[in-house]
PDB file of C-alpha atoms in Angstrom:
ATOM      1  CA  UNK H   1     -19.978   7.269  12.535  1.00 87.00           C
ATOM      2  CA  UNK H   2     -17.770   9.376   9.984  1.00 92.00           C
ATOM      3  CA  UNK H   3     -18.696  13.097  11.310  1.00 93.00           C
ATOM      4  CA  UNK H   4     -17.515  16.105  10.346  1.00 92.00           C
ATOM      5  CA  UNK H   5     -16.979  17.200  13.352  1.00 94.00           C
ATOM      6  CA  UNK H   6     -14.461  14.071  14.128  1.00 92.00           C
ATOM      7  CA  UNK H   7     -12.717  15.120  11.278  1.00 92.00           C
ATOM      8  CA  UNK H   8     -12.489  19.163  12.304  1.00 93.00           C
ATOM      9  CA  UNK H   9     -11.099  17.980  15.793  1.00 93.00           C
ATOM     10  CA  UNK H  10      -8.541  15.624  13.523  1.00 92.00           C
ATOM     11  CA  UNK H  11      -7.177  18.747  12.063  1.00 91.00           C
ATOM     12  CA  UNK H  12      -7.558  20.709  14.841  1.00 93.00           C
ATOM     13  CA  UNK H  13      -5.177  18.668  16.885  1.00 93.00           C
ATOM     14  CA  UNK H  14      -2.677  17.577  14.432  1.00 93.00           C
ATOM     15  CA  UNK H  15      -2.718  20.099  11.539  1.00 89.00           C
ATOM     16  CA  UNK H  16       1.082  20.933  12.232  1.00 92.00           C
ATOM     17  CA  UNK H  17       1.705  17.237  10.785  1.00 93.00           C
ATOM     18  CA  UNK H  18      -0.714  17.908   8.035  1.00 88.00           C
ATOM     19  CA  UNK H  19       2.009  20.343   6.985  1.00 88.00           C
ATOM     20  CA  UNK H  20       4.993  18.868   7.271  1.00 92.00           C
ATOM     21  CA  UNK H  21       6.673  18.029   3.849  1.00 92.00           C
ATOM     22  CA  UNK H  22       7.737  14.652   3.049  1.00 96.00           C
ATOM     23  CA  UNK H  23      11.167  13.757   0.772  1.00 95.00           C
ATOM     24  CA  UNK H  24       8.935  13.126  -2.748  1.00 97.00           C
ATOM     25  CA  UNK H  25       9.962   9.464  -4.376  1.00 98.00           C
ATOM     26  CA  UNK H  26      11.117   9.397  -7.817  1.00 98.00           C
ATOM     27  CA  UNK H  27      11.001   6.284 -10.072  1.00 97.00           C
ATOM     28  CA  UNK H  28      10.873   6.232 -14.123  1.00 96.00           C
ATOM     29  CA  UNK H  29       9.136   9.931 -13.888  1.00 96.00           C
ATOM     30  CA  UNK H  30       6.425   9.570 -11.323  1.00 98.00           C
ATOM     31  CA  UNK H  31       6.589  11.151  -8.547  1.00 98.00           C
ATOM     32  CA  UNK H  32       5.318   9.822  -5.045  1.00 98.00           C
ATOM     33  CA  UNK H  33       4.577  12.202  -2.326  1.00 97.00           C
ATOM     34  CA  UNK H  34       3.915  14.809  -4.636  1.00 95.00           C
ATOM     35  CA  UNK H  35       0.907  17.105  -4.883  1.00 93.00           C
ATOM     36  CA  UNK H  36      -0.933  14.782  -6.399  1.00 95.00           C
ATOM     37  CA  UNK H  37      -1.939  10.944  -5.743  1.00 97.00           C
ATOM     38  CA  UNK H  38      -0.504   8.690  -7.322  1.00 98.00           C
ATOM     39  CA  UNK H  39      -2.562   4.381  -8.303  1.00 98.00           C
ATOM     40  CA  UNK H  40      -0.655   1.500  -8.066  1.00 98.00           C
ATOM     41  CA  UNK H  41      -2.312  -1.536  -9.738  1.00 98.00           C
ATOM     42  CA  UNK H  42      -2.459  -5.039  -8.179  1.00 96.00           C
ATOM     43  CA  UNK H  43      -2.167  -8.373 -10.090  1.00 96.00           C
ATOM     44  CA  UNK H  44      -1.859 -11.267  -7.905  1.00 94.00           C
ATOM     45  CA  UNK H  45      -0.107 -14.655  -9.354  1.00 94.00           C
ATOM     46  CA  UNK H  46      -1.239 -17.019  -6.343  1.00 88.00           C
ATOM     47  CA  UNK H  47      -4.978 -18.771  -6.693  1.00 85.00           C
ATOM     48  CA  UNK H  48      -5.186 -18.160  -3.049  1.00 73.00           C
ATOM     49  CA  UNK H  49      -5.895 -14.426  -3.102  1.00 82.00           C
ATOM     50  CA  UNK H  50      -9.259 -13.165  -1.764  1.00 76.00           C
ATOM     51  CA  UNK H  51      -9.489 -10.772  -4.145  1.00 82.00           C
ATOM     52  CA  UNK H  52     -10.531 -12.708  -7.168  1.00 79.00           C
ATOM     53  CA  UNK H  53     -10.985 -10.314  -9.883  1.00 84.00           C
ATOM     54  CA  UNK H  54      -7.127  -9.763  -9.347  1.00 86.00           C
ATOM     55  CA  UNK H  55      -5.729 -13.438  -9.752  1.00 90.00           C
ATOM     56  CA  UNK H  56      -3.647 -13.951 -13.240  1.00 91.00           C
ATOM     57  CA  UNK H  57      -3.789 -17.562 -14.365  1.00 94.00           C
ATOM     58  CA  UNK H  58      -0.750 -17.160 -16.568  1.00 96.00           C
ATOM     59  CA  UNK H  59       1.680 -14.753 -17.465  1.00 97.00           C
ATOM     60  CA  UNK H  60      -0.257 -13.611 -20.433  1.00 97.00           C
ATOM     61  CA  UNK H  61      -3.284 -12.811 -18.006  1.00 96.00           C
ATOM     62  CA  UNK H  62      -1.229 -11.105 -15.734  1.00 97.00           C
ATOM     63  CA  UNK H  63       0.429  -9.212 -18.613  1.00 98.00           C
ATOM     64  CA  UNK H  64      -2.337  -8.193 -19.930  1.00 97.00           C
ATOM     65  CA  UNK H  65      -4.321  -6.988 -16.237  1.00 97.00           C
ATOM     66  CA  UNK H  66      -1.279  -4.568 -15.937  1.00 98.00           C
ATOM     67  CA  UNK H  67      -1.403  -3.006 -19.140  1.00 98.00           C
ATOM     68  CA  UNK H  68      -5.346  -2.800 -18.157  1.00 97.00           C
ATOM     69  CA  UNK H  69      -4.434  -0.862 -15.255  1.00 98.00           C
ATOM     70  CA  UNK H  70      -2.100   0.998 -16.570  1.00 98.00           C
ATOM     71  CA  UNK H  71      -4.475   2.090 -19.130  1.00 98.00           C
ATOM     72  CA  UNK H  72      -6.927   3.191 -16.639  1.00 98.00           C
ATOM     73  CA  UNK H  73      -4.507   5.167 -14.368  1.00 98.00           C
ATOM     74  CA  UNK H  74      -1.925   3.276 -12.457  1.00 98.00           C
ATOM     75  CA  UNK H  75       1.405   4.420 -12.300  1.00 98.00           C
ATOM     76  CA  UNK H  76       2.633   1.728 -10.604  1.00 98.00           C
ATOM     77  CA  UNK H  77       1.944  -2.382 -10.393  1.00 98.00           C
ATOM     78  CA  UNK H  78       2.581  -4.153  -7.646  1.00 97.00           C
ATOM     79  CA  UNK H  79       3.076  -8.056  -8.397  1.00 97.00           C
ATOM     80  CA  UNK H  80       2.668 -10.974  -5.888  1.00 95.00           C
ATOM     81  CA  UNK H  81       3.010 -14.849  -6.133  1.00 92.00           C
ATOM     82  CA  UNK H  82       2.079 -15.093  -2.522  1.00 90.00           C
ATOM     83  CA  UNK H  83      -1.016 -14.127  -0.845  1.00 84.00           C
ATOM     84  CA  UNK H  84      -0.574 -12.513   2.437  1.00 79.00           C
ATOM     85  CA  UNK H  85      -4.359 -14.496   3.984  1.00 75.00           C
ATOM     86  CA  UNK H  86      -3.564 -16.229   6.938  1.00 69.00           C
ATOM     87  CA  UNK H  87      -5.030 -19.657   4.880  1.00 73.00           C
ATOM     88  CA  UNK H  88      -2.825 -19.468   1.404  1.00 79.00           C
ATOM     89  CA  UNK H  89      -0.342 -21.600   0.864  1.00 84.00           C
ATOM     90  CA  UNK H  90       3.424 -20.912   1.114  1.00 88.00           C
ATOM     91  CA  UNK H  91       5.261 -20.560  -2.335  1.00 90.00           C
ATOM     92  CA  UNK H  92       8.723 -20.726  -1.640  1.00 92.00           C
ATOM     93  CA  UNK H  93      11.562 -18.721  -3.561  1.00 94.00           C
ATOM     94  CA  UNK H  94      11.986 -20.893  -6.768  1.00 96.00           C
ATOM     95  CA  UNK H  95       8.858 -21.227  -6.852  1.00 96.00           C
ATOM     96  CA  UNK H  96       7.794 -17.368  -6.842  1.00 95.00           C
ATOM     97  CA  UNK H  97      11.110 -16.800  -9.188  1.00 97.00           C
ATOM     98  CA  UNK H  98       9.073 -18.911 -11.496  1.00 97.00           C
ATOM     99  CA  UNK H  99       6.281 -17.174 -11.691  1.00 96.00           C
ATOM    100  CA  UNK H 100       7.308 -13.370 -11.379  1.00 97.00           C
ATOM    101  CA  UNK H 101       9.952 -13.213 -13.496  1.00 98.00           C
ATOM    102  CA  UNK H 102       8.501 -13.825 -17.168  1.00 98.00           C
ATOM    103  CA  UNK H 103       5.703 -11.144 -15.607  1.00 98.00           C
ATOM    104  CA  UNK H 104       8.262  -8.738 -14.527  1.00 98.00           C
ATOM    105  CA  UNK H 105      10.638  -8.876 -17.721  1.00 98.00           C
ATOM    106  CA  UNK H 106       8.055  -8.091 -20.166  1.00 98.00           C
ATOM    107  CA  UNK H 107       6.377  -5.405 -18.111  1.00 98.00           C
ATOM    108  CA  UNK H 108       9.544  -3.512 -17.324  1.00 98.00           C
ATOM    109  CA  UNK H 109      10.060  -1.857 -20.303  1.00 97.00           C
ATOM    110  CA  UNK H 110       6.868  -0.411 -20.370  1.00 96.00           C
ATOM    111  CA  UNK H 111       5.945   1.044 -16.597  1.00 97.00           C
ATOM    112  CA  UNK H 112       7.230   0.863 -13.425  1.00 98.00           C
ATOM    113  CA  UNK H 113       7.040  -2.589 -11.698  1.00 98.00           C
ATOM    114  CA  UNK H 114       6.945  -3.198  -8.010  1.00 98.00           C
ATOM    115  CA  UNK H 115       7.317  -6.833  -6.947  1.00 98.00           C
ATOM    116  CA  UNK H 116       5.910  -7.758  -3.295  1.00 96.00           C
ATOM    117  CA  UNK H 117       7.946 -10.421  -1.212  1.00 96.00           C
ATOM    118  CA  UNK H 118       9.695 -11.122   1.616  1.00 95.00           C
ATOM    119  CA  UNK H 119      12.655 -14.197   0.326  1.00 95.00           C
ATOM    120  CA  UNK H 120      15.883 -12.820  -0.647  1.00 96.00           C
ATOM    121  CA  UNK H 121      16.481 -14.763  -3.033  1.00 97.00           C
ATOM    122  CA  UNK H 122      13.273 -13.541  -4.914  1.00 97.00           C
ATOM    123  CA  UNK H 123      14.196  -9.688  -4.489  1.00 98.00           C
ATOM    124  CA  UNK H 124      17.376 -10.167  -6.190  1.00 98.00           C
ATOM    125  CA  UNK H 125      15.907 -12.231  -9.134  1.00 98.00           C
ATOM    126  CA  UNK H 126      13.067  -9.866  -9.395  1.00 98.00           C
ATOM    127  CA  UNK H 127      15.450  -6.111  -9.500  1.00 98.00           C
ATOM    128  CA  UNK H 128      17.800  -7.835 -11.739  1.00 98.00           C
ATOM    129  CA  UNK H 129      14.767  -8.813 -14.324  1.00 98.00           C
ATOM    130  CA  UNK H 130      14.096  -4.811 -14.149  1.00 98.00           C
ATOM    131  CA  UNK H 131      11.522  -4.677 -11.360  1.00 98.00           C
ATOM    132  CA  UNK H 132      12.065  -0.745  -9.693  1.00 98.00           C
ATOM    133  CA  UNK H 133      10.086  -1.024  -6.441  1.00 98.00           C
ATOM    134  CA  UNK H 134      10.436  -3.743  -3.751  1.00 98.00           C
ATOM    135  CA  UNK H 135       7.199  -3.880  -1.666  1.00 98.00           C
ATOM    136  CA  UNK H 136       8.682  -5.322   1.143  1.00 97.00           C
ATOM    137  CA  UNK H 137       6.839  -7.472   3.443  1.00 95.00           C
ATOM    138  CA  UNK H 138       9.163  -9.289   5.987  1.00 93.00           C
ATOM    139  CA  UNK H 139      11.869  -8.782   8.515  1.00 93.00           C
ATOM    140  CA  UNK H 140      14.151 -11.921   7.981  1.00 91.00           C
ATOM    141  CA  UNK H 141      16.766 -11.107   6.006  1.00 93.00           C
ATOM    142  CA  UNK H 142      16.157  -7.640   5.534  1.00 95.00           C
ATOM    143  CA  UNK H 143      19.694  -6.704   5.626  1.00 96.00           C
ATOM    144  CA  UNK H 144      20.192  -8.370   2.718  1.00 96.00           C
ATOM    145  CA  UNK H 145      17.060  -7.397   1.022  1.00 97.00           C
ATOM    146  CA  UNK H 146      17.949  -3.481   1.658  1.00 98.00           C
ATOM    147  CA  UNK H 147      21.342  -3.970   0.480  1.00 97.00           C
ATOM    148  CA  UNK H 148      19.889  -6.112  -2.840  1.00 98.00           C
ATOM    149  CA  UNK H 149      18.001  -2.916  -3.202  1.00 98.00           C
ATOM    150  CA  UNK H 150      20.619  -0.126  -2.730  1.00 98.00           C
ATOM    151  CA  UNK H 151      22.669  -1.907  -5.258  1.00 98.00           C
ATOM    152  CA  UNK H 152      19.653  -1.299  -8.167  1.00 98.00           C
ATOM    153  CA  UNK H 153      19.042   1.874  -6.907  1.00 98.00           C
ATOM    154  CA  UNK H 154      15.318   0.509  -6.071  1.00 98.00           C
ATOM    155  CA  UNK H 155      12.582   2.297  -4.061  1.00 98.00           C
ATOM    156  CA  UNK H 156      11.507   0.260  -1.043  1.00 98.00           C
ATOM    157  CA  UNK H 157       8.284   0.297   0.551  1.00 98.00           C
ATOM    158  CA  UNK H 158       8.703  -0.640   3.800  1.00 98.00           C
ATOM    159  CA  UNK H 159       5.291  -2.638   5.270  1.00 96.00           C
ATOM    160  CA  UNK H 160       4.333  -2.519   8.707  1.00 94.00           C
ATOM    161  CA  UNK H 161       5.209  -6.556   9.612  1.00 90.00           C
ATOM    162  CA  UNK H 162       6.383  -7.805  13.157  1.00 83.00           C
ATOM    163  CA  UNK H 163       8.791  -9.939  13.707  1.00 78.00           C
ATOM    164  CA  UNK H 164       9.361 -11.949  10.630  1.00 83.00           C
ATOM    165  CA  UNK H 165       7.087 -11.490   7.759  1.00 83.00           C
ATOM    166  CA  UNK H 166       3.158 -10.611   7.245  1.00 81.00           C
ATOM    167  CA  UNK H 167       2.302 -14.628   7.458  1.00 81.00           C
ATOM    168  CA  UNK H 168       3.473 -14.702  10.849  1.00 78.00           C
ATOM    169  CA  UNK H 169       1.050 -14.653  13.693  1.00 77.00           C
ATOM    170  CA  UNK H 170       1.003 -11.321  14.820  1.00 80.00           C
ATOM    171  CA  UNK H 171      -1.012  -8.306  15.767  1.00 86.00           C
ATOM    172  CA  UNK H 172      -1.963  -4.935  14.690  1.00 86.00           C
ATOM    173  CA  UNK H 173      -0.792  -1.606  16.857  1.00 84.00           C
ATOM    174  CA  UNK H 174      -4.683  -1.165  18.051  1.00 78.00           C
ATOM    175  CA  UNK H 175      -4.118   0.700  21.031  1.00 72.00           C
ATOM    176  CA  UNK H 176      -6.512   3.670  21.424  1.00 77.00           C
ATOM    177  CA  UNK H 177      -4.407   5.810  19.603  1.00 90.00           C
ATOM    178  CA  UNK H 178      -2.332   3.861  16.888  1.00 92.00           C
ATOM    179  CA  UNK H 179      -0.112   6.116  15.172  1.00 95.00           C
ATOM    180  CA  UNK H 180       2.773   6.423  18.257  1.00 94.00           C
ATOM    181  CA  UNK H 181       3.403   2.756  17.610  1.00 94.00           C
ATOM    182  CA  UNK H 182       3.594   3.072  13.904  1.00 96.00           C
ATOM    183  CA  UNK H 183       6.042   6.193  14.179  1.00 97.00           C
ATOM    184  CA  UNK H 184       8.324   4.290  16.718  1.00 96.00           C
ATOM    185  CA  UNK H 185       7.961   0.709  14.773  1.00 96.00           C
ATOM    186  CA  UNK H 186       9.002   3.008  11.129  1.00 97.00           C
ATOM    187  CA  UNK H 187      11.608   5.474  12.396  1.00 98.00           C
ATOM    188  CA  UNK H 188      14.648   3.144  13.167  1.00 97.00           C
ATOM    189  CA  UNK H 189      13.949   1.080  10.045  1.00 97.00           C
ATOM    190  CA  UNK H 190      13.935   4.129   7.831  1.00 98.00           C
ATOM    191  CA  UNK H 191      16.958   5.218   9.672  1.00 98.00           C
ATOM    192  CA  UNK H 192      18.469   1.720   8.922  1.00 97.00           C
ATOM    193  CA  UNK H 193      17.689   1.399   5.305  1.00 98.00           C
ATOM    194  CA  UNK H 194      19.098   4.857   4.670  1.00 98.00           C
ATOM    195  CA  UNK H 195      22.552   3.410   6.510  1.00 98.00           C
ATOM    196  CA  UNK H 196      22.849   0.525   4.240  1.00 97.00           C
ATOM    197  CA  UNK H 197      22.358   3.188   0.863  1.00 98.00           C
ATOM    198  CA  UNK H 198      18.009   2.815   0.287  1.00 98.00           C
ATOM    199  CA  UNK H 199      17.901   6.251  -1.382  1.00 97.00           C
ATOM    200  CA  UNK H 200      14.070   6.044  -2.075  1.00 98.00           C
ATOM    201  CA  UNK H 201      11.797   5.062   0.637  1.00 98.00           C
ATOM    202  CA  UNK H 202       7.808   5.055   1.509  1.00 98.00           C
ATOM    203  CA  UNK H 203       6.090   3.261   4.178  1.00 98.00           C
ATOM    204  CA  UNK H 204       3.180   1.288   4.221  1.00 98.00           C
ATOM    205  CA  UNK H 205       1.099   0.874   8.036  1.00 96.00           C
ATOM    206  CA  UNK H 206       0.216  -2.645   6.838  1.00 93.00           C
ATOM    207  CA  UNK H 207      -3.793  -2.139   6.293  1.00 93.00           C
ATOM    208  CA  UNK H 208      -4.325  -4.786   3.922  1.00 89.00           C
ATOM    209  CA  UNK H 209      -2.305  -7.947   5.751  1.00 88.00           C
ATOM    210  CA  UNK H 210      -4.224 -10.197   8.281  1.00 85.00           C
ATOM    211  CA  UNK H 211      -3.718  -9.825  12.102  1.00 87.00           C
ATOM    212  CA  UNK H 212      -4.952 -11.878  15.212  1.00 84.00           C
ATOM    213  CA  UNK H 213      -5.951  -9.195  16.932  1.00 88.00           C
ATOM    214  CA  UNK H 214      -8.161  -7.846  14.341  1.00 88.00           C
ATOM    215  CA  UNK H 215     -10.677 -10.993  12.745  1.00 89.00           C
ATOM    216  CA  UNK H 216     -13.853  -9.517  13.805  1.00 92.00           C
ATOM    217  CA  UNK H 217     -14.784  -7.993  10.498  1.00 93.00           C
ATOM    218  CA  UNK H 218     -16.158  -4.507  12.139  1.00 92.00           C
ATOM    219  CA  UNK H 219     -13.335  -4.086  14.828  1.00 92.00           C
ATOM    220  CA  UNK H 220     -10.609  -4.535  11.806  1.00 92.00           C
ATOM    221  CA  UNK H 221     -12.323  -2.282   9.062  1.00 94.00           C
ATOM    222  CA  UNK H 222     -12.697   0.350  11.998  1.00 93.00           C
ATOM    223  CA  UNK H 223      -8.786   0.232  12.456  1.00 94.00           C
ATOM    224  CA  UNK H 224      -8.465   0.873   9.119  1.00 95.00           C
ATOM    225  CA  UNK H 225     -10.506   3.667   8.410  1.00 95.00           C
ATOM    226  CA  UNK H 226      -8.972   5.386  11.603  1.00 95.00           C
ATOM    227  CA  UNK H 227      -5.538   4.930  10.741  1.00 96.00           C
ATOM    228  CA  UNK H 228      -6.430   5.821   6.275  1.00 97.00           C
ATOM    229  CA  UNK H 229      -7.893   9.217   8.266  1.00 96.00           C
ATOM    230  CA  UNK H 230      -4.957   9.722  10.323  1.00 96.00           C
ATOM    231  CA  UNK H 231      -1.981   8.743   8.713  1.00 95.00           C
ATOM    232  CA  UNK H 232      -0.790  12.672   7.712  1.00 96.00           C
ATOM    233  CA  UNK H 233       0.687  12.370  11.228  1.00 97.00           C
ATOM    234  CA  UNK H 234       3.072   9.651   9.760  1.00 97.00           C
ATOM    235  CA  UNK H 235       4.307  12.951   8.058  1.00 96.00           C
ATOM    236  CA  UNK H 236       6.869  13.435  11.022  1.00 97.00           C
ATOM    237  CA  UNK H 237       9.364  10.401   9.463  1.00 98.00           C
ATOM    238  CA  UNK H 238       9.583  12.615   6.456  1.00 97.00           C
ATOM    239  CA  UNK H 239       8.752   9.892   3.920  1.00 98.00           C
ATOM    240  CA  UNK H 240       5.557   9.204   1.402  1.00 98.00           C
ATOM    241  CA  UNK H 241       2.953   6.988   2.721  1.00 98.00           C
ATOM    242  CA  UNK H 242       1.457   3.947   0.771  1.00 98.00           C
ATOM    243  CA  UNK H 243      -1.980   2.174   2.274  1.00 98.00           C
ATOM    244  CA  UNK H 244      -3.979  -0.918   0.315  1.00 97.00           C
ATOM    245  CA  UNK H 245      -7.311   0.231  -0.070  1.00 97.00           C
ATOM    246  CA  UNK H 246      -9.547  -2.279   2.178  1.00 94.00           C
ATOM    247  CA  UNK H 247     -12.824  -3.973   0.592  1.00 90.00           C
ATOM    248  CA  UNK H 248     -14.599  -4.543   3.522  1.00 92.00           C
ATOM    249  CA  UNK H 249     -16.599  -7.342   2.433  1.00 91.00           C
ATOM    250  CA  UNK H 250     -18.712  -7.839   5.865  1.00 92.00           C
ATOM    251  CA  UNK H 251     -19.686  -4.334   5.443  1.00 94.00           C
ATOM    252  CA  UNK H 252     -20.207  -3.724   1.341  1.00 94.00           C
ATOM    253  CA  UNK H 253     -21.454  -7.711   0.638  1.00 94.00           C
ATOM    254  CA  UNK H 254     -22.521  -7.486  -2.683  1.00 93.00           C
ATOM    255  CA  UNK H 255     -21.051  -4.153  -3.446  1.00 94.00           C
ATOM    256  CA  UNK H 256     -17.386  -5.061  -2.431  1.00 91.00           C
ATOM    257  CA  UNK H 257     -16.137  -3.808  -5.206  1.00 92.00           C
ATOM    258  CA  UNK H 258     -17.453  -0.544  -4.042  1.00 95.00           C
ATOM    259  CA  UNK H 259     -15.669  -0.595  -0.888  1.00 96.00           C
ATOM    260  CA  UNK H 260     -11.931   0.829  -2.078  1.00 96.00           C
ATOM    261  CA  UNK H 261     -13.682   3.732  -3.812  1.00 97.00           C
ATOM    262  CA  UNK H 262     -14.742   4.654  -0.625  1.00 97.00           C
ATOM    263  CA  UNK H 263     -12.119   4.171   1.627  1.00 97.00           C
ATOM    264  CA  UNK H 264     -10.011   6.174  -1.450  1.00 98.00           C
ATOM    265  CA  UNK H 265     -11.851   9.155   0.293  1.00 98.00           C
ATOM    266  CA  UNK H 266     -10.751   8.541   3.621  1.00 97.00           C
ATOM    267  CA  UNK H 267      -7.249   8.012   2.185  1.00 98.00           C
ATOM    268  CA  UNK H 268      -6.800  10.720   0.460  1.00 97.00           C
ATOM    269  CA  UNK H 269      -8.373  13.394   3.378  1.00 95.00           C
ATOM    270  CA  UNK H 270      -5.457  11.479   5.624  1.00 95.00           C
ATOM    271  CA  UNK H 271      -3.062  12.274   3.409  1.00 95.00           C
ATOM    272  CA  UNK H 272      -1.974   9.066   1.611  1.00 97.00           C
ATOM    273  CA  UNK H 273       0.541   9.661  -1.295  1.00 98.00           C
ATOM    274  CA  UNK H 274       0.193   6.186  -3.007  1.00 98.00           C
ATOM    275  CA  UNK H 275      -2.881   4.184  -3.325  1.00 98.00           C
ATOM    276  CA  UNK H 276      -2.657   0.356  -3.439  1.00 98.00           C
ATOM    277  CA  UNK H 277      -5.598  -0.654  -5.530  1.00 97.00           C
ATOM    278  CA  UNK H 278      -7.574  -3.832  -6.987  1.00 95.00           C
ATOM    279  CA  UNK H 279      -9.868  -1.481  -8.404  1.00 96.00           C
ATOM    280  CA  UNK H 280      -8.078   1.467 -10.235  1.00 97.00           C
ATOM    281  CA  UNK H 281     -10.350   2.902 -12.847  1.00 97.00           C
ATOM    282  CA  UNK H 282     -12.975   3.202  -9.950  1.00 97.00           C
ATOM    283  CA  UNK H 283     -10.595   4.379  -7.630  1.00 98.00           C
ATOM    284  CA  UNK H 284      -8.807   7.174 -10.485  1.00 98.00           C
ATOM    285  CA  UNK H 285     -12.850   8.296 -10.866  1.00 98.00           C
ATOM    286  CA  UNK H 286     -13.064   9.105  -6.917  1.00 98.00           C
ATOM    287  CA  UNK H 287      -9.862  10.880  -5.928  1.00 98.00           C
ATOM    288  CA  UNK H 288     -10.340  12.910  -9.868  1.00 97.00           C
ATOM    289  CA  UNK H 289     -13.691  14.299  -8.442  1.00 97.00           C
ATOM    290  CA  UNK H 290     -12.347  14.830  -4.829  1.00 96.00           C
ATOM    291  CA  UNK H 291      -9.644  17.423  -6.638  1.00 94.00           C
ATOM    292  CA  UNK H 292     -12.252  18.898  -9.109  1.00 95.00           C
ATOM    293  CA  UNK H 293     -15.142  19.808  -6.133  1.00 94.00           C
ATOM    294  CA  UNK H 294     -15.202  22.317  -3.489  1.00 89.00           C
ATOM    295  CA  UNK H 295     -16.990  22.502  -0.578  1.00 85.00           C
ATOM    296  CA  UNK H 296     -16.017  25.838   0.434  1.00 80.00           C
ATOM    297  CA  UNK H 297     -18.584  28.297   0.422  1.00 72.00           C
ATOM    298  CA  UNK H 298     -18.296  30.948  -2.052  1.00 73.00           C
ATOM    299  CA  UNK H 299     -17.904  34.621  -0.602  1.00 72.00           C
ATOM    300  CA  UNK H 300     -21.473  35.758  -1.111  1.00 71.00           C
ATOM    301  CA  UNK H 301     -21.418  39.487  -3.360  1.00 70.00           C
ATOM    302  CA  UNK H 302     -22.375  42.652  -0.830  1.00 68.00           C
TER     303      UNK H 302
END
């Protein structure tokens, strides 16, 4: 279980990472890997996404699910017209071009617009149509994808993917202590992107993709909540950290919906800088009364 005590020995150990500063992100005034956490939204333009209250049927639905999110507290959205479950189908690049742009040009002028892909072809149509964030999800081609990006002056989130892109079969660091594997799979590509002129970067350990290691329902919502509680010690690269809330359907059933709310707490005590969310006005609600509360006890009067 989720002690107290686990989470005392946490700090105890690695409180010098705690600590350490990261470089804060910049885009269109909001500021990631500052004091305070920042939403980003999630509208979904593929059918085959899991998470159906997310799915936009048009471009006017999608429009309009951003400006809801907005509304409620995202600072960023994050647009897809692939789903990352091992059983969607493929959209390739003229395909997603399709459907992201018309999304992408009418929401730029209003907040800041992160598109998620791994073609090319799709991150240059996508920065050119005013998109400022590339949630970046593959390998292949990511010198050219970094360099797309360092010519718009985009952030990039880099996602935790190995070797090609997050629909390849592959598996999750789950040795008994993650985070070493996630520090030495991040370093050289932060490293890299900075070469090739990526000014703003933030990582992202990969939470919400599927793995083959990790399909028992228990075993993978375990990983995440140990890496969400741990992830301050991805502190050492020097850059923000992004994580997609999980919603841990085996273990919230009918209260799914529930489920990023609560993992927002472990997030947040780990030290996450920018919350991927389906569910942002529950989410906003959650991490607002985690900064208003104090469990500190008062000093008592003599």
């Amino acid at each position: 279980m989720i002690s107290l005590s686990a989470l005392a020995a946490l700090h105890s150990e690695y409180g010098d990472d705690l600590a350490r500063p990261v470089e804060p992100v910049t885009v269109q005034g909001v500021t990631i890997g500052g004091p305070e956490p920042v939403l980003m939204g999630t509208v979904n333009l593929s059918r085959d996404s899991t998470y159906r209250e997310s799915i936009a049927v048009s471009t006017e639905a999608a429009v309009r699910k951003a400006r809801t999110q907005v509304a409620q507290g995202a600072r960023l959205v994050d647009i897809g017209a692939e789903s990352s479950t091992a059983a969607a189908a493929r959209v390739d690049a003229r395909q997603q071009v399709a459907l992201l742009l018309p999304v992408v040009e009418a929401l730029a002028p209003e907040c800041v617009v992160s598109v998620e892909t791994y073609r090319p072809e799709v991150v240059e149509a996508s920065l050119g149509a005013g998109a400022q964030v590339l949630n970046l999800t593959g390998r292949d081609g990511e010198d050219d994808m970094l360099a797309c990006a360092a010519s718009y002056d985009a952030t990039v989130i880099l996602c935790f993917c190995e070797p090609d892109d997050v629909r390849a079969d592959a598996s999750a660091p789950t040795d008994s202590d993650a985070l070493p594997s996630l520090i030495d799979h991040f370093g050289p590509r932060i490293e890299h992107a900075r070469s090739v002129g990526v000014r703003r970067l933030v990582i992202d350990p990969g939470l919400g993709f599927y793995y083959g290691n990790l399909v028992d329902p228990t075993i993978r919502a375990r990983h995440q909540a140990t890496v969400l509680a741990q992830c301050f010690r991805l502190r050492v690269l020097g850059v923000p950290v992004c994580n997609a809330l999980p919603h841990a359907f085996d273990l919230f059933e009918d209260e799914f919906r529930k489920a990023e709310g609560f993992f927002a707490v472990l997030a947040r005590l780990g030290g996450t800088d920018l919350f991927r969310t389906h569910e942002v006005a529950h989410v906003r609600a959650v991490l607002a009364a985690m900064d208003a509360l104090d469990v500190e006890q008062p000093p008592q009067p003599r």
